[in-house]
mmCIF file of C-alpha atoms in Angstrom:
data_model
loop_
_atom_site.group_PDB
_atom_site.id
_atom_site.type_symbol
_atom_site.label_atom_id
_atom_site.label_comp_id
_atom_site.label_asym_id
_atom_site.label_seq_id
_atom_site.Cartn_x
_atom_site.Cartn_y
_atom_site.Cartn_z
ATOM 1 C CA GLN A 1 20.101 19.810 30.217
ATOM 2 C CA GLY A 2 17.877 22.318 28.470
ATOM 3 C CA GLN A 3 19.357 25.323 26.779
ATOM 4 C CA LEU A 4 17.969 28.496 25.213
ATOM 5 C CA VAL A 5 20.051 30.656 22.881
ATOM 6 C CA GLU A 6 18.757 34.043 21.730
ATOM 7 C CA SER A 7 19.868 35.863 18.606
ATOM 8 C CA GLY A 8 18.796 38.735 16.392
ATOM 9 C CA GLY A 9 19.410 41.689 18.658
ATOM 10 C CA GLY A 10 21.164 44.812 17.492
ATOM 11 C CA LEU A 11 20.976 48.543 16.897
ATOM 12 C CA VAL A 12 17.906 49.933 15.171
ATOM 13 C CA ARG A 13 16.448 53.389 14.595
ATOM 14 C CA PRO A 14 13.114 54.434 16.105
ATOM 15 C CA GLY A 15 10.295 53.096 13.978
ATOM 16 C CA GLY A 16 12.396 50.220 12.754
ATOM 17 C CA SER A 17 11.960 46.465 13.144
ATOM 18 C CA LEU A 18 13.891 43.510 14.464
ATOM 19 C CA ARG A 19 13.124 39.821 14.785
ATOM 20 C CA LEU A 20 14.538 37.939 17.731
ATOM 21 C CA SER A 21 14.963 34.189 17.679
ATOM 22 C CA CYS A 22 15.411 31.744 20.518
ATOM 23 C CA ALA A 23 16.628 28.249 19.734
ATOM 24 C CA ALA A 24 15.916 25.504 22.251
ATOM 25 C CA SER A 25 17.789 22.267 22.710
ATOM 26 C CA GLY A 26 17.983 19.395 25.124
ATOM 27 C CA TRP A 27 14.285 18.995 25.930
ATOM 28 C CA SER A 28 10.846 18.543 24.440
ATOM 29 C CA PHE A 29 10.218 22.036 23.120
ATOM 30 C CA SER A 30 6.635 21.360 22.088
ATOM 31 C CA ASP A 31 5.693 20.622 25.719
ATOM 32 C CA TYR A 32 6.831 24.047 26.866
ATOM 33 C CA SER A 33 5.139 27.392 27.182
ATOM 34 C CA MET A 34 7.571 30.066 26.024
ATOM 35 C CA ALA A 35 7.999 33.748 26.717
ATOM 36 C CA TRP A 36 10.076 36.843 26.146
ATOM 37 C CA PHE A 37 11.113 39.196 28.934
ATOM 38 C CA ARG A 38 13.315 42.268 28.880
ATOM 39 C CA GLN A 39 15.451 44.258 31.269
ATOM 40 C CA ALA A 40 16.454 47.858 30.703
ATOM 41 C CA PRO A 41 19.437 49.406 32.510
ATOM 42 C CA GLY A 42 18.616 50.109 36.134
ATOM 43 C CA GLN A 43 15.211 48.472 35.887
ATOM 44 C CA GLU A 44 13.716 45.143 36.865
ATOM 45 C CA ARG A 45 13.100 42.420 34.335
ATOM 46 C CA GLU A 46 9.629 42.738 32.829
ATOM 47 C CA PHE A 47 7.309 40.489 30.904
ATOM 48 C CA VAL A 48 6.952 41.143 27.161
ATOM 49 C CA ALA A 49 5.010 38.267 25.607
ATOM 50 C CA GLU A 50 4.229 34.577 26.012
ATOM 51 C CA ILE A 51 2.929 31.777 23.836
ATOM 52 C CA SER A 52 1.336 28.428 24.579
ATOM 53 C CA TRP A 53 2.870 25.112 23.543
ATOM 54 C CA SER A 54 0.659 24.945 20.452
ATOM 55 C CA GLY A 55 1.093 28.568 19.472
ATOM 56 C CA ARG A 56 -2.653 29.140 19.532
ATOM 57 C CA ASN A 57 -2.647 31.321 22.645
ATOM 58 C CA THR A 58 -0.588 34.417 23.327
ATOM 59 C CA ASN A 59 -0.386 37.234 25.854
ATOM 60 C CA TYR A 60 1.358 40.583 25.580
ATOM 61 C CA ALA A 61 2.385 43.400 27.843
ATOM 62 C CA ASP A 62 0.308 46.506 27.196
ATOM 63 C CA SER A 63 3.441 48.432 26.235
ATOM 64 C CA VAL A 64 4.111 46.201 23.208
ATOM 65 C CA LYS A 65 0.612 45.140 22.199
ATOM 66 C CA GLY A 66 0.005 45.842 18.517
ATOM 67 C CA ARG A 67 3.731 46.293 17.816
ATOM 68 C CA PHE A 68 5.300 42.966 18.829
ATOM 69 C CA THR A 69 4.299 39.460 17.758
ATOM 70 C CA ILE A 70 5.419 36.235 19.402
ATOM 71 C CA SER A 71 5.371 33.028 17.408
ATOM 72 C CA ARG A 72 6.946 29.590 17.474
ATOM 73 C CA ASP A 73 7.960 26.788 15.153
ATOM 74 C CA ASN A 74 7.902 23.503 17.038
ATOM 75 C CA ASN A 75 9.547 21.728 14.105
ATOM 76 C CA LYS A 76 12.546 24.034 14.490
ATOM 77 C CA ASN A 77 12.458 24.239 18.301
ATOM 78 C CA THR A 78 12.440 28.007 17.979
ATOM 79 C CA VAL A 79 10.388 30.880 19.338
ATOM 80 C CA TYR A 80 10.408 34.308 17.706
ATOM 81 C CA LEU A 81 9.646 37.876 18.662
ATOM 82 C CA GLN A 82 8.866 40.179 15.757
ATOM 83 C CA MET A 83 9.276 43.756 16.935
ATOM 84 C CA ASN A 84 7.891 46.578 14.794
ATOM 85 C CA SER A 85 7.589 50.330 15.349
ATOM 86 C CA LEU A 86 10.411 50.198 17.851
ATOM 87 C CA GLU A 87 10.699 53.013 20.365
ATOM 88 C CA PHE A 88 13.554 54.319 22.512
ATOM 89 C CA GLU A 89 11.833 52.720 25.514
ATOM 90 C CA ASP A 90 12.216 49.270 23.943
ATOM 91 C CA THR A 91 15.972 49.388 24.529
ATOM 92 C CA ALA A 92 16.814 46.459 26.800
ATOM 93 C CA VAL A 93 18.352 43.040 27.045
ATOM 94 C CA TYR A 94 15.734 40.595 25.798
ATOM 95 C CA TYR A 95 15.529 37.155 27.380
ATOM 96 C CA CYS A 96 13.830 34.029 26.185
ATOM 97 C CA ALA A 97 12.220 31.815 28.832
ATOM 98 C CA GLY A 98 10.504 28.455 28.983
ATOM 99 C CA GLU A 99 8.324 26.551 31.379
ATOM 100 C CA GLY A 100 7.730 22.813 31.119
ATOM 101 C CA THR A 101 3.961 22.780 31.119
ATOM 102 C CA ARG A 102 1.161 22.828 28.575
ATOM 103 C CA HIS A 103 -0.942 24.736 31.089
ATOM 104 C CA PHE A 104 -1.196 28.319 29.858
ATOM 105 C CA PRO A 105 -0.269 30.791 31.056
ATOM 106 C CA PRO A 106 2.174 28.999 33.338
ATOM 107 C CA GLY A 107 2.621 31.816 35.826
ATOM 108 C CA GLU A 108 6.357 31.471 36.070
ATOM 109 C CA TYR A 109 9.296 30.450 33.922
ATOM 110 C CA ASP A 110 12.298 28.492 35.112
ATOM 111 C CA LEU A 111 14.443 28.047 32.012
ATOM 112 C CA TRP A 112 16.230 31.165 30.747
ATOM 113 C CA GLY A 113 18.518 32.174 27.931
ATOM 114 C CA GLN A 114 21.527 34.464 28.237
ATOM 115 C CA GLY A 115 19.830 37.439 26.591
ATOM 116 C CA THR A 116 20.355 39.548 23.492
ATOM 117 C CA GLN A 117 20.782 43.330 23.441
ATOM 118 C CA VAL A 118 18.309 45.506 21.574
ATOM 119 C CA THR A 119 19.209 49.181 21.285
ATOM 120 C CA VAL A 120 16.852 51.722 19.725
ATOM 121 C CA SER A 121 18.733 54.884 18.904
ATOM 122 C CA SER A 122 18.798 57.596 16.279
#
């Protein structure tokens, strides 16, 4: 059965950077569209970024555009989220998600990781 494991979260000051990683196992990673979502306390989960199976196509939420970059390494079965110029509002649990289609964007994601906490605080 497929599994996603996120890592790289932590505490960072405003303006700082973090890189999240999500390692996939148990399925054909290169056939999957991948995405990052986040959920802040008391709020609904929201879309952050997504990337096509090849890595050639990406989409971002307006709130992170120009600050965050999603990428993937199909040889390592890993998707990344580079987060720069972090703001207080970026504090959330970040989730990795996958959808078993090369159609992009897939519209929904049905495979989820357990999440990693990102806290932006001075």
